[in-house]
Amino acid sequence: QLPEGVQWDFDVENWLNPYQVSHYAMDIFEYLKERERLFPIGNYMDRQVCLSPWRGAREWMRALLVDWMVEVQESFELNHETLYLAVKLVDLYLTKMTVGKETLQLLGAASLFIASKFDERIPLMVEDLYICDSAYTKRELIKMEINILKIVNFDLGIPLSYRFLWHYARCAKMSMPTSTLARYILEHSLMDYTMIRFSDSKMAAAALLLVLLMKDLGGWNPTLEYYSGYKLNDIRDICNLLNQSLHRKHEEALKTVHSKYSHKIFFEVAKLPLKETLDI
């Protein structure tokens, strides 16, 4: 029996489609939400003094690294899950280890290397990473790969906001342009250090809420609440922060995500007008 106000049972509608695994879908995403607590990311930037004496510069360097990782993902046509996992590996590593600025790009490259092995049918090869202009050796890349895997205890089944978003959007039967706008918001947020403290499932829900408000499609509804497990109060503040993040003017060096989602293949969603204030 569905809760009052839920418009449809997406899983029942797809019950006979083996690719939707409707029998287990709710359990799978509940399990992923439970696993989020296994991968806590701390407020690590205060410890990363080797990057720069100034905290603002450290956050800028992280944003620059993520922007570069998006560029690599585009260049090699990697899955979006690969990008999200790689950024998560960077943050998990920096939560426990201190690095210098000369090591930061190596960390990003090794994280992409690991994530591509986990998520791609044809993963990156060591030789592919010439994109770093020989900033490090093959031996250094493999050593960093080992160090990262030790930090996460070789557990790469990390819940990702991209997968939660995909699930929520499908269950709400959102159009491709609408769900693509939510993907843009999430990918843009990867550069924002202030967002790392929120769980991926909440980030996905908040991005979807922001899209509904930006496109005047109504607010949070019982269907989304049912499939996400979050009430409006759980994601209101995150939604406001995501909107503020979109309004920040980035330097030319941080334009990769905006440029990517300004393309016709992504419905030019980055060009859509932003909401000055949110009525939530």
Tab-separated table of N, CA and C in Angstrom, residues 3 8 11-12 15 44 59 77 80 96 98 104 120 134 136 142 147 154 168 181 185 218 231 273 276:
chain	number	residue	atom	x	y	z
A	3	PRO	N	1.845	5.226	0.425
A	3	PRO	CA	1.409	6.326	1.291
A	3	PRO	C	0.501	7.290	0.522
A	8	TRP	N	2.322	7.070	-8.081
A	8	TRP	CA	2.425	5.770	-8.746
A	8	TRP	C	3.469	4.908	-8.047
A	11	ASP	N	8.068	0.802	-9.122
A	11	ASP	CA	8.609	-0.563	-9.113
A	11	ASP	C	7.588	-1.582	-9.621
A	12	VAL	N	6.320	-1.428	-9.218
A	12	VAL	CA	5.285	-2.342	-9.702
A	12	VAL	C	5.104	-2.193	-11.211
A	15	TRP	N	7.751	-4.196	-12.876
A	15	TRP	CA	7.974	-5.463	-12.178
A	15	TRP	C	8.518	-6.562	-13.089
A	44	TYR	N	38.703	18.563	6.377
A	44	TYR	CA	40.145	18.312	6.310
A	44	TYR	C	40.987	19.511	5.889
A	59	GLU	N	41.086	25.731	-0.773
A	59	GLU	CA	39.795	25.368	-1.360
A	59	GLU	C	39.795	25.639	-2.865
A	77	GLU	N	35.721	10.413	-22.430
A	77	GLU	CA	34.330	9.958	-22.488
A	77	GLU	C	34.050	8.886	-21.429
A	80	HIS	N	29.898	9.110	-15.925
A	80	HIS	CA	29.810	10.122	-14.868
A	80	HIS	C	30.068	9.500	-13.497
A	96	LYS	N	42.323	11.852	5.593
A	96	LYS	CA	43.241	11.104	6.460
A	96	LYS	C	44.716	11.419	6.236
A	98	THR	N	47.864	14.196	4.694
A	98	THR	CA	48.251	15.554	4.303
A	98	THR	C	49.125	15.479	3.059
A	104	LEU	N	48.988	16.996	-5.514
A	104	LEU	CA	47.538	17.068	-5.661
A	104	LEU	C	47.058	16.501	-7.001
A	120	GLU	N	34.378	1.375	-15.526
A	120	GLU	CA	34.402	1.393	-16.989
A	120	GLU	C	34.555	-0.007	-17.572
A	134	SER	N	53.581	14.820	-18.004
A	134	SER	CA	54.707	14.168	-17.320
A	134	SER	C	54.981	14.774	-15.950
A	136	TYR	N	54.431	13.407	-13.242
A	136	TYR	CA	54.852	12.342	-12.346
A	136	TYR	C	55.171	11.113	-13.176
A	142	ILE	N	51.305	4.475	-9.708
A	142	ILE	CA	50.915	3.176	-9.152
A	142	ILE	C	51.051	3.178	-7.625
A	147	ASN	N	48.238	3.551	-2.257
A	147	ASN	CA	47.986	4.325	-1.033
A	147	ASN	C	46.505	4.667	-0.875
A	154	PHE	N	40.291	-0.829	0.385
A	154	PHE	CA	39.953	-1.527	-0.865
A	154	PHE	C	38.437	-1.646	-1.091
A	168	TYR	N	16.070	8.687	-8.111
A	168	TYR	CA	14.967	9.583	-7.761
A	168	TYR	C	14.275	10.123	-9.015
A	181	LEU	N	19.472	18.927	-15.899
A	181	LEU	CA	19.725	20.135	-15.110
A	181	LEU	C	20.147	19.758	-13.692
A	185	ILE	N	23.709	20.640	-11.696
A	185	ILE	CA	23.803	21.209	-10.350
A	185	ILE	C	24.703	20.349	-9.466
A	218	GLY	N	6.674	22.900	-9.451
A	218	GLY	CA	6.120	22.568	-8.141
A	218	GLY	C	7.240	22.276	-7.157
A	231	LYS	N	12.114	14.274	3.828
A	231	LYS	CA	11.098	15.315	3.864
A	231	LYS	C	11.729	16.646	3.449
A	273	PRO	N	18.200	30.485	-16.802
A	273	PRO	CA	18.279	31.531	-15.766
A	273	PRO	C	18.198	30.934	-14.366
A	276	GLU	N	16.885	33.892	-8.110
A	276	GLU	CA	17.540	34.776	-7.143
A	276	GLU	C	17.251	34.322	-5.714
